[in-house]
Structure formats: C-alpha cells, structure tokens
Coordinates of C-alpha atoms in Angstrom, one line a residue:
M1 CA 36.3 -5.5 -6.9
P2 CA 33.3 -6.0 -5.2
G3 CA 30.5 -7.7 -7.4
K4 CA 27.7 -5.6 -9.7
I5 CA 23.8 -5.7 -10.3
V6 CA 24.3 -7.3 -13.4
R7 CA 20.2 -8.9 -14.3
Y8 CA 17.9 -9.4 -13.0
E9 CA 14.3 -12.3 -13.9
T10 CA 10.6 -12.4 -13.7
H11 CA 8.8 -14.3 -13.8
D12 CA 4.1 -14.2 -14.2
L13 CA 2.9 -16.9 -11.5
R14 CA -0.5 -17.7 -11.3
F15 CA -2.2 -20.1 -9.0
P16 CA -6.2 -21.4 -9.9
T17 CA -7.3 -21.2 -6.6
S18 CA -10.3 -20.3 -8.5
L19 CA -11.3 -23.9 -8.8
T20 CA -11.5 -24.2 -5.5
G21 CA -13.4 -20.8 -4.1
D22 CA -10.6 -19.4 -2.2
G23 CA -9.5 -16.5 -1.3
T24 CA -13.0 -15.5 -2.2
D25 CA -14.8 -12.1 -1.0
A26 CA -17.8 -9.6 -1.9
M27 CA -15.6 -8.2 -4.6
N28 CA -13.7 -10.4 -5.6
T29 CA -15.0 -13.0 -6.9
D30 CA -13.3 -15.0 -9.3
C31 CA -9.9 -14.8 -7.6
D32 CA -6.3 -16.6 -8.8
Y33 CA -3.8 -16.2 -6.2
S34 CA -0.4 -14.5 -8.4
S35 CA 2.6 -14.1 -8.0
A36 CA 4.6 -11.4 -9.7
Y37 CA 7.5 -12.3 -8.7
V38 CA 11.5 -11.1 -10.4
S39 CA 15.2 -12.3 -8.8
I40 CA 17.5 -10.0 -8.2
Y41 CA 21.6 -11.8 -9.7
T42 CA 24.5 -10.3 -9.1
D43 CA 28.0 -10.9 -10.1
D44 CA 30.1 -12.9 -7.4
G45 CA 26.9 -15.7 -7.2
Q46 CA 24.7 -12.7 -5.2
V47 CA 20.8 -13.4 -5.3
G48 CA 17.9 -11.6 -4.2
H49 CA 13.8 -12.4 -4.3
G50 CA 11.0 -10.3 -4.3
M51 CA 7.2 -10.5 -5.4
T52 CA 3.9 -8.9 -5.1
F53 CA 0.8 -10.3 -4.7
T54 CA -1.9 -9.6 -8.1
I55 CA -5.3 -12.3 -8.8
G56 CA -5.1 -12.9 -12.3
R57 CA -5.4 -10.9 -15.0
G58 CA -3.0 -8.2 -15.0
N59 CA 0.0 -9.7 -13.4
D60 CA 1.9 -9.8 -16.5
I61 CA 1.4 -5.8 -16.5
V62 CA 2.7 -5.5 -12.9
C63 CA 6.0 -7.8 -13.9
R64 CA 6.1 -4.8 -17.1
A65 CA 6.5 -2.7 -14.0
I66 CA 9.2 -4.2 -12.3
E67 CA 11.5 -5.1 -15.7
E68 CA 11.8 -1.3 -15.9
L69 CA 12.3 -0.7 -12.2
S70 CA 14.6 -3.4 -11.8
T71 CA 16.6 -1.7 -14.8
R72 CA 17.6 1.1 -12.1
L73 CA 19.6 -1.3 -10.5
L74 CA 21.9 -2.7 -12.8
N75 CA 25.4 -1.7 -12.6
K76 CA 25.0 -0.8 -8.7
D77 CA 27.4 -2.1 -6.2
P78 CA 24.7 -3.5 -4.0
E79 CA 27.2 -3.0 -0.5
E80 CA 26.3 1.3 -1.6
F81 CA 22.5 0.9 -1.2
F82 CA 23.0 -1.9 1.9
A83 CA 24.9 0.4 3.9
N84 CA 21.4 3.0 3.8
M85 CA 18.7 1.5 2.5
G86 CA 16.0 4.4 3.1
K87 CA 18.6 6.6 0.9
A88 CA 18.5 3.4 -2.1
W89 CA 14.0 3.6 -1.6
D90 CA 14.3 7.3 -2.7
Y91 CA 16.7 6.6 -5.2
M92 CA 14.5 3.1 -6.8
C93 CA 10.9 5.5 -7.2
A94 CA 13.6 8.7 -8.4
D95 CA 13.1 7.6 -11.8
P96 CA 10.5 11.1 -12.9
Q97 CA 8.9 9.3 -16.4
L98 CA 7.5 6.2 -14.2
R99 CA 6.7 7.9 -11.0
W100 CA 4.8 10.5 -12.9
I101 CA 2.2 7.2 -13.9
G102 CA 1.9 6.9 -10.2
P103 CA 3.4 8.9 -7.8
E104 CA 3.3 5.5 -5.5
K105 CA 0.6 4.0 -6.0
G106 CA -1.1 1.4 -8.5
V107 CA 1.6 -1.1 -10.7
I108 CA 3.8 1.2 -10.2
H109 CA 4.4 1.0 -6.3
I110 CA 3.1 -2.1 -6.1
A111 CA 6.2 -3.3 -8.8
A112 CA 8.2 -1.4 -6.3
G113 CA 7.1 -3.7 -3.9
A114 CA 9.2 -6.5 -4.7
V115 CA 12.2 -5.3 -6.0
N116 CA 12.6 -3.3 -2.6
N117 CA 12.1 -6.7 -1.1
A118 CA 14.3 -8.1 -3.5
L119 CA 17.7 -5.8 -1.9
W120 CA 16.4 -6.6 1.0
D121 CA 16.3 -10.5 0.1
M122 CA 19.6 -9.9 -0.7
F123 CA 20.9 -8.0 1.7
A124 CA 19.6 -10.5 4.4
R125 CA 20.8 -13.9 3.1
A126 CA 24.5 -11.5 2.1
R127 CA 24.7 -11.0 6.0
G128 CA 23.2 -14.5 7.1
K129 CA 20.3 -13.8 8.5
P130 CA 16.0 -13.9 8.3
V131 CA 15.0 -10.2 7.6
W132 CA 13.8 -9.9 10.9
K133 CA 16.6 -10.4 12.9
L134 CA 18.7 -8.1 10.1
V135 CA 16.3 -5.6 10.7
V136 CA 16.6 -6.1 14.6
D137 CA 20.1 -6.3 14.9
M138 CA 20.1 -3.1 13.5
S139 CA 20.7 -0.2 16.2
P140 CA 18.0 2.7 16.5
E141 CA 20.8 5.1 14.0
E142 CA 20.9 2.3 11.2
L143 CA 17.1 2.0 11.3
V144 CA 16.2 5.2 11.1
S145 CA 18.4 5.0 7.6
A146 CA 16.7 2.2 6.4
T147 CA 13.5 4.1 6.3
A148 CA 11.0 6.4 4.3
F149 CA 10.1 9.4 5.7
R150 CA 9.3 12.3 2.6
Y151 CA 6.3 12.9 3.1
I152 CA 6.0 12.3 6.3
T153 CA 7.4 14.8 8.9
D154 CA 5.2 16.5 9.6
V155 CA 3.9 13.2 11.7
L156 CA 6.8 11.7 12.4
T157 CA 10.4 13.2 11.6
P158 CA 13.8 10.7 11.6
E159 CA 14.4 12.8 15.6
Q160 CA 11.4 11.6 16.7
A161 CA 11.8 8.0 14.7
L162 CA 15.2 7.5 16.3
A163 CA 13.9 9.0 20.2
M164 CA 10.9 6.0 19.9
L165 CA 13.4 2.9 19.1
K166 CA 16.4 4.4 21.4
E167 CA 13.3 4.1 24.4
K168 CA 13.0 0.1 22.7
E169 CA 16.6 -0.6 23.0
A170 CA 16.1 -1.9 26.6
G171 CA 14.4 -4.2 26.5
K172 CA 14.3 -6.0 22.6
K173 CA 16.8 -9.0 23.7
E174 CA 14.2 -9.9 26.2
R175 CA 11.5 -9.7 24.0
E176 CA 13.2 -11.6 20.8
A177 CA 13.9 -14.6 23.6
N178 CA 10.1 -14.4 24.2
V179 CA 8.4 -14.9 20.3
R180 CA 10.6 -17.4 20.1
E181 CA 9.7 -19.3 22.2
L182 CA 5.3 -18.2 21.9
G183 CA 5.4 -17.6 18.5
Y184 CA 3.5 -14.1 16.8
P185 CA 0.2 -14.1 17.5
A186 CA -2.5 -15.6 14.2
Y187 CA -6.3 -15.7 13.6
I188 CA -7.6 -16.9 10.4
T189 CA -8.9 -17.0 7.5
S190 CA -9.5 -19.6 5.5
A191 CA -12.2 -20.7 6.9
G192 CA -14.8 -18.6 6.1
W193 CA -14.2 -17.1 2.2
L194 CA -17.2 -16.3 0.6
A195 CA -17.9 -19.1 -2.1
Y196 CA -17.7 -22.4 0.6
P197 CA -20.8 -24.1 1.3
D198 CA -21.3 -23.8 5.6
D199 CA -20.6 -26.6 6.2
K200 CA -17.3 -26.5 4.4
V201 CA -17.0 -23.2 7.0
A202 CA -18.1 -25.0 9.7
R203 CA -16.4 -27.9 9.2
L204 CA -12.6 -25.6 8.4
T205 CA -13.8 -23.9 11.7
K206 CA -13.7 -26.6 13.7
E207 CA -10.5 -28.1 12.4
A208 CA -8.8 -23.6 13.4
V209 CA -9.9 -23.5 16.6
G210 CA -8.5 -27.3 17.5
N211 CA -5.7 -25.9 15.7
G212 CA -5.3 -23.4 18.4
F213 CA -6.8 -20.5 16.6
T214 CA -8.4 -17.8 18.7
H215 CA -8.8 -15.4 16.4
F216 CA -11.2 -15.9 13.6
K217 CA -12.9 -13.4 10.4
M218 CA -15.3 -14.4 8.0
K219 CA -15.9 -12.5 4.4
V220 CA -18.8 -10.6 4.4
G221 CA -20.8 -8.9 2.1
A222 CA -23.1 -9.7 -0.7
D223 CA -25.4 -11.2 1.5
R224 CA -26.8 -9.4 4.8
A225 CA -28.8 -13.1 5.8
M226 CA -26.0 -15.2 5.0
D227 CA -23.7 -13.0 6.7
L228 CA -25.4 -13.3 10.1
R229 CA -26.4 -16.8 8.9
R230 CA -22.7 -17.9 8.8
G231 CA -21.4 -15.8 11.8
L232 CA -23.6 -17.5 13.7
L233 CA -22.3 -20.3 12.1
I234 CA -18.9 -19.6 13.2
R235 CA -19.8 -18.6 16.7
S236 CA -21.6 -21.4 17.7
I237 CA -18.3 -23.0 16.5
I238 CA -15.6 -21.3 18.5
D239 CA -18.2 -20.0 21.6
D240 CA -18.5 -24.0 22.5
P241 CA -15.7 -25.1 25.3
A242 CA -16.3 -28.5 23.6
N243 CA -14.0 -28.0 20.5
L244 CA -11.2 -26.2 23.0
P245 CA -7.4 -27.9 22.5
P246 CA -6.4 -27.9 26.0
H247 CA -4.2 -24.8 27.1
L248 CA -6.7 -23.2 26.0
K249 CA -9.4 -24.2 28.2
D250 CA -9.3 -22.1 31.3
R251 CA -8.9 -19.1 29.3
N252 CA -11.0 -16.2 31.4
P253 CA -12.1 -13.7 28.4
E254 CA -12.9 -11.5 31.4
T255 CA -9.8 -10.9 32.6
D256 CA -7.4 -11.7 30.0
P257 CA -5.5 -8.1 29.0
S258 CA -5.2 -9.3 25.2
L259 CA -9.0 -9.6 24.4
R260 CA -10.0 -5.7 26.1
G261 CA -12.3 -4.4 23.1
K262 CA -12.1 -7.5 21.2
N263 CA -15.7 -8.6 21.3
A264 CA -14.6 -11.7 22.8
G265 CA -17.2 -14.5 23.4
P266 CA -18.0 -16.6 26.1
T267 CA -13.9 -19.3 25.2
G268 CA -12.1 -15.9 24.7
A269 CA -12.7 -16.0 20.9
V270 CA -12.9 -13.0 18.6
L271 CA -14.3 -12.5 15.5
M272 CA -13.1 -10.7 12.2
V273 CA -15.3 -9.6 9.5
D274 CA -14.3 -8.3 5.8
A275 CA -16.5 -6.8 3.4
N276 CA -13.3 -5.9 0.5
Q277 CA -14.6 -2.4 -0.3
V278 CA -18.5 -3.4 -1.2
W279 CA -20.5 -0.7 0.5
D280 CA -20.7 3.2 0.4
V281 CA -20.7 4.4 4.0
P282 CA -24.0 4.4 4.6
Q283 CA -24.7 0.9 3.3
A284 CA -21.7 0.1 5.7
I285 CA -23.2 1.4 8.9
E286 CA -26.9 -0.5 8.4
W287 CA -25.2 -2.7 7.2
M288 CA -22.6 -4.0 10.7
K289 CA -25.6 -2.7 13.2
E290 CA -27.5 -5.7 11.3
L291 CA -24.3 -7.5 12.5
A292 CA -24.0 -6.1 15.7
P293 CA -25.2 -9.9 17.4
I294 CA -22.0 -11.8 16.0
K295 CA -20.1 -9.5 18.3
P296 CA -16.8 -9.0 15.5
W297 CA -14.4 -6.9 17.1
F298 CA -13.7 -4.7 13.7
I299 CA -14.9 -4.7 9.8
E300 CA -12.4 -5.0 7.8
E301 CA -12.8 -2.7 4.2
P302 CA -16.3 -1.6 5.0
T303 CA -15.3 1.2 1.9
A304 CA -13.2 1.9 -0.7
P305 CA -9.9 2.3 0.8
D306 CA -8.8 5.7 -0.7
D307 CA -11.9 7.0 2.0
I308 CA -10.6 8.3 4.5
L309 CA -12.8 10.8 6.1
G310 CA -15.2 8.0 5.5
H311 CA -13.6 5.5 7.4
A312 CA -14.0 8.0 10.4
A313 CA -17.6 8.4 10.1
I314 CA -18.4 4.4 10.7
R315 CA -15.8 4.0 13.0
K316 CA -17.8 6.4 14.6
A317 CA -20.9 5.1 14.2
L318 CA -20.0 1.6 14.7
R319 CA -18.3 2.2 17.9
P320 CA -21.4 1.8 20.2
H321 CA -21.8 -1.6 19.1
G322 CA -18.2 -2.2 20.1
I323 CA -17.1 -2.6 16.4
G324 CA -14.4 -1.4 15.2
V325 CA -12.9 -0.2 11.6
A326 CA -9.5 -1.9 11.0
T327 CA -8.1 -0.7 6.9
G328 CA -4.8 -0.8 5.5
E329 CA -4.4 -3.9 2.8
H330 CA -4.9 -1.7 -0.2
A331 CA -3.8 1.7 0.8
H332 CA -1.4 2.5 -1.6
N333 CA 1.3 4.9 0.7
R334 CA 2.2 6.2 4.3
M335 CA 0.9 8.9 3.4
V336 CA -2.9 7.4 3.5
F337 CA -1.8 5.6 6.5
K338 CA -0.6 9.0 7.8
Q339 CA -4.2 10.2 7.0
L340 CA -6.0 7.8 8.7
L341 CA -4.2 8.0 11.4
Q342 CA -4.5 12.1 11.3
A343 CA -7.7 11.4 11.1
E344 CA -8.7 8.7 14.1
A345 CA -10.4 6.4 11.2
I346 CA -9.6 3.0 12.0
D347 CA -8.5 1.2 15.5
V348 CA -6.0 -1.3 13.2
C349 CA -3.7 -0.7 11.2
Q350 CA -3.4 -3.3 8.4
I351 CA -0.4 -3.2 6.5
D352 CA 0.5 -4.7 3.7
A353 CA 3.8 -6.9 2.6
C354 CA 4.1 -5.7 -1.1
R355 CA 1.2 -2.9 -1.9
L356 CA 3.8 -0.6 0.0
A357 CA 7.0 -1.0 -1.5
G358 CA 8.4 -3.0 0.6
V359 CA 10.1 -2.7 3.5
S360 CA 11.3 0.7 3.4
E361 CA 7.9 2.2 3.4
V362 CA 7.0 -0.1 5.5
L363 CA 8.9 1.1 9.0
S364 CA 7.7 4.2 8.2
V365 CA 3.8 3.0 8.8
L366 CA 5.3 1.3 11.7
L367 CA 6.9 4.4 13.4
M368 CA 4.2 6.3 12.2
A369 CA 1.1 3.2 13.7
A370 CA 3.0 3.2 17.9
K371 CA 2.9 6.9 18.2
F372 CA -0.5 6.7 17.1
G373 CA -0.4 3.9 19.3
I374 CA -2.4 1.2 17.0
P375 CA -1.7 -1.6 16.1
V376 CA -0.8 -3.3 13.3
C377 CA -2.3 -6.9 12.1
P378 CA -1.1 -6.9 8.8
H379 CA -3.6 -8.4 5.5
A380 CA -1.5 -11.9 4.2
G381 CA -4.1 -13.6 2.8
G382 CA -2.2 -14.2 -0.7
V383 CA 0.4 -15.8 -2.3
G384 CA 3.6 -15.1 -0.5
L385 CA 2.7 -12.8 2.2
C386 CA 2.0 -15.2 5.7
E387 CA 6.2 -15.5 4.5
Y388 CA 6.1 -12.2 4.4
V389 CA 4.8 -9.8 6.7
I390 CA 6.2 -12.3 9.5
H391 CA 9.0 -10.5 9.3
L392 CA 7.8 -7.2 9.4
S393 CA 5.1 -8.4 12.6
L394 CA 8.4 -9.2 14.6
I395 CA 10.6 -6.2 13.8
D396 CA 7.0 -4.7 15.0
Y397 CA 6.9 -6.2 18.7
I398 CA 11.0 -6.2 18.5
C399 CA 11.4 -2.8 18.5
I400 CA 9.4 -0.5 17.2
S401 CA 5.8 -1.1 19.5
G402 CA 7.5 -3.6 21.7
T403 CA 4.0 -5.2 22.4
M404 CA 2.0 -7.7 21.0
E405 CA -0.2 -8.2 23.6
R406 CA -3.0 -6.9 21.5
N407 CA -2.1 -7.7 17.7
V408 CA -3.0 -10.8 15.5
L409 CA -1.2 -11.7 11.9
E410 CA -3.4 -12.7 9.2
F411 CA -2.9 -16.6 8.2
A412 CA -4.0 -18.1 5.4
T413 CA -3.5 -21.7 5.1
H414 CA -3.0 -21.8 0.9
L415 CA 0.1 -22.2 -1.9
H416 CA 2.6 -22.3 1.5
E417 CA 4.2 -24.7 -0.9
H418 CA 5.9 -23.7 -3.7
F419 CA 8.0 -21.9 -1.2
V420 CA 12.0 -22.7 -0.2
Y421 CA 11.0 -21.7 3.2
P422 CA 7.4 -21.3 3.9
C423 CA 5.5 -20.1 7.1
T424 CA 5.0 -22.5 9.6
M425 CA 2.2 -22.8 12.5
N426 CA 3.3 -23.9 16.0
S427 CA -0.1 -25.9 18.0
R428 CA -1.3 -22.9 19.5
G429 CA -2.2 -21.6 16.6
R430 CA 0.8 -18.5 16.2
Y431 CA 3.4 -18.5 13.6
S432 CA 6.7 -19.8 14.2
I433 CA 9.6 -17.4 14.2
P434 CA 11.7 -17.6 11.2
V435 CA 15.6 -19.2 12.2
N436 CA 17.4 -20.1 9.0
P437 CA 20.0 -17.8 8.1
A438 CA 19.8 -18.6 3.7
E439 CA 15.9 -18.1 3.7
G440 CA 16.2 -14.5 3.4
Y441 CA 13.2 -13.0 3.4
S442 CA 11.1 -16.6 2.9
I443 CA 10.0 -15.4 -0.1
E444 CA 12.4 -17.6 -2.4
M445 CA 9.8 -20.4 -4.3
H446 CA 10.8 -23.7 -6.2
K447 CA 11.8 -23.5 -9.8
Q448 CA 9.6 -26.5 -10.2
S449 CA 6.9 -24.0 -9.1
I450 CA 7.6 -21.9 -11.6
A451 CA 8.1 -24.4 -14.5
E452 CA 4.8 -25.6 -13.3
Y453 CA 3.0 -22.0 -12.8
E454 CA 4.4 -19.7 -15.1
F455 CA 1.6 -18.2 -17.2
P456 CA 0.9 -18.9 -20.0
N457 CA 3.6 -21.3 -20.7
G458 CA 4.4 -23.4 -17.5
S459 CA 3.0 -26.7 -18.0
Y460 CA 0.3 -26.3 -15.4
W461 CA -1.4 -23.1 -17.7
A462 CA 0.5 -25.7 -20.9
G463 CA -2.0 -28.0 -20.6
V464 CA -5.4 -26.5 -19.4
A465 CA -4.6 -24.2 -22.9
K466 CA -4.2 -27.6 -24.1
E467 CA -7.7 -29.2 -23.6
K468 CA -9.5 -26.0 -24.5
K469 CA -8.8 -26.8 -27.6

C-alpha cells in the first residue's frame, strides 16, 4: 500500500533580530525575522518541511492559514502529487472559500508557498536529491507539467515553455558542472541595514570585500543626506584596490561582460540600493537623481509593489542617469510579474521563494523572465530565504535562462545556524552548491531552534516574558 499524508505540524518561530537592527529599512524599522514553519508527514515515514517568511506579529495568522491549506493534503497519496506537481499546485490553491480571501495574494498565498514548498521538499527527499537537482534532472515535459500556467498564457503557453526548455537541453550538463565548480554569484545586503551606524557599515563592507563579494546593497529612503553619505562611504571602500582579495585585483570592469550596464566602479564593484516601497513615484525619481553620484546599478522596490505603471515611469525617468529598476520581493503572484515584464517596468526580476506560492509558481516566473530577457536576482534577506533560493537560481541557470553572467543572488549573514542544511559561501563570494541527497529544499530547522524560538512559549520567549514581569 502506498503511503498517505496523515498529519502536519506548524510552528510560529520568531527570532529577535530587532535587538541588533538586522533587517531594518525605511519601511520596516522594527523587524523580528520570523518563520511560519510546517512539517507534513506520511504514514510510511516520509516528511516534507516548508516555511514562509514574516517579520514578527502576524506570523501566527500565517500559521493558521497553513493549517487550513495542509488539511487539503490529508489522506492523499504523495506519489500522485509528485507525478504532476503543476496539477498538485492547482489542487492546493483551489479551495474556493480559502481562495476567496486571496485570491492568490496575501496571507493565503504566502501560506500556500509554505505548503507547496513542503511538498517539493518531500518529493526531493523521496528521490534522494536536493530540490534543484530533482528539477534539473526532469525532462522538459516533466518540468512544464510542474509549472503553474493559469492566467499567464497570453504571455507564455506550455507549448512555448516546452520549446524554450528543449532549446536549453543541450548544454545542461556543462552548465551544471560549471556552477558546481564556480558556485553561484551573490551579492551581500548585511552590511547596509538602515539602523547600522556608519562605523559598522564600514567594517562590514570591508569584510565583505575581503570575502570576495563584488556586489553590495544598501538600504535607503529615510534621509537623503544620510543615504548619500553612507553610499559614498561604501563606494570609498569597494572602489579601493587596496581592499581587494588577490583573485579580484586584475579584474577589468571595462571588458567584463558581467558588469555591462551595472554602473560598476574602477575595481568592478557594483552598488545597489533598496527603498522597500517607501516612496511615491515622483519622490522616487527625484530622490534617486540625487543619489546618482554613488552610481547605483538599480533602485529596488522604489514604490508600491502593485504599481506596475509607476515602476515603468520610474524606470523611464532614471534610464538617462544609468540607474535601473528592480522589484518582485513583494509581488503577490505570477500575474504581477507578467505585467511588470509586459510594461517594460523592470531591469531586474526579484522572485521570493515563499511570497510566490512555492516552486511551481516560481517556475512560471523564471520562464517568463527568460522569454523577456530579464535577469532574475532573487530576494533572500530573511530567515531561510537564502537556503531556499539557491535552488531556484540553479534551476534558472541550468534549465531555463542558461546564463548566470549578469545574475546575482542576495545573501544575508543572519540565522543560518538554525538550519540542518545551511547554505554556505565559497572564498570568491559565491554560493556553494547544495549536494547532500538528504536535504531536499534545505529548509529543515534544528529541533533545538524550534524549542527555543517558538512563540510565545519557546525557552527564549518565555524568558523574555518572565523578565518583563
């Protein structure tokens, strides 16, 4: 008898990052990085773990939504889901009453991301492969069947996607070998959180340069003078040849194709800035014109994430200044990405592994971005997101876009110690490739971390409550 899904567990996990200013930006000034975490179990011993990311209060609401969605999986044979993950995604999102309070957006949708990712984690573990390798080893037909296409066929049909994937088949083995050897290119955000004092920003930036990073991101939007000062401070460090590790000293930004159009400085260093949605459209344009001296490659989330035409207007206004536009971290679903691409509103597409409803929806966005020729540089600033998105970037490079020349995947230094299979960086500032056949989607947390940081009764939070009495 095949196994059946028989139970699930959710955990409201919150980490006190607000105490150190980690994760702070102009919109989100008081963040406790949090994980709405789910484990799904079968009666024959299989398990799948998934999570979605929040910044504190409300994490319990997401956990409740995860429970409602997980109930739809009970008593189902996981192998039937694994046979067609696109169909499984449709089923998971199809409860009409739960869909009503989305649809395909907000709490319900990010909860669906946790559940869909848990199912993919179970699938990969059952096959003894990391998720990226599971997908890379699929045939083009299998990959298309795993993708969510509803509402995007005016831009990309399954038939078109199949042709794209078949075109990339020939070089897959070579690309996989290449990225295993080199690692996947990354950029670092952890030096530029808004609440950090200048001396900490300077110290962390210099450390990041020494660790091989060539792309850096800084939070902006609270104070123009501070943004310019901090940007010039970071530039003074990343543009100084004396700070470079040996393997970067001979780099020529004039001839390096990976730096084309990125406003790179004399050492080949690239700076990006992120406003986290804090501006109106005219304000974003004027503010960024004043930050032109720090030579940013792009402004991320300059305005409301749903304002497609606003992003297009900002992009058009900033193009003469050599500044691009990036967004996607808060894009609700594949339809928002479809419109951003249709409206020529972005230079860089930034998927989020669990704001989109899991791997199946991410695949649709990767395919659309490849069709439009827009590089995908995923968001990964929160707990567990780095562990997730390295898998997605590998899928994009090996199967879909066929390039990582201009792509960089966000990296933040925080909270990796809570994961059984944490992501790691190599000495050249690149992500190491997940290779453990047991790790699935790399999102399983240590039981001790769950016991300590579950809210409100984990040992850490119980101690905080006791101190307040």
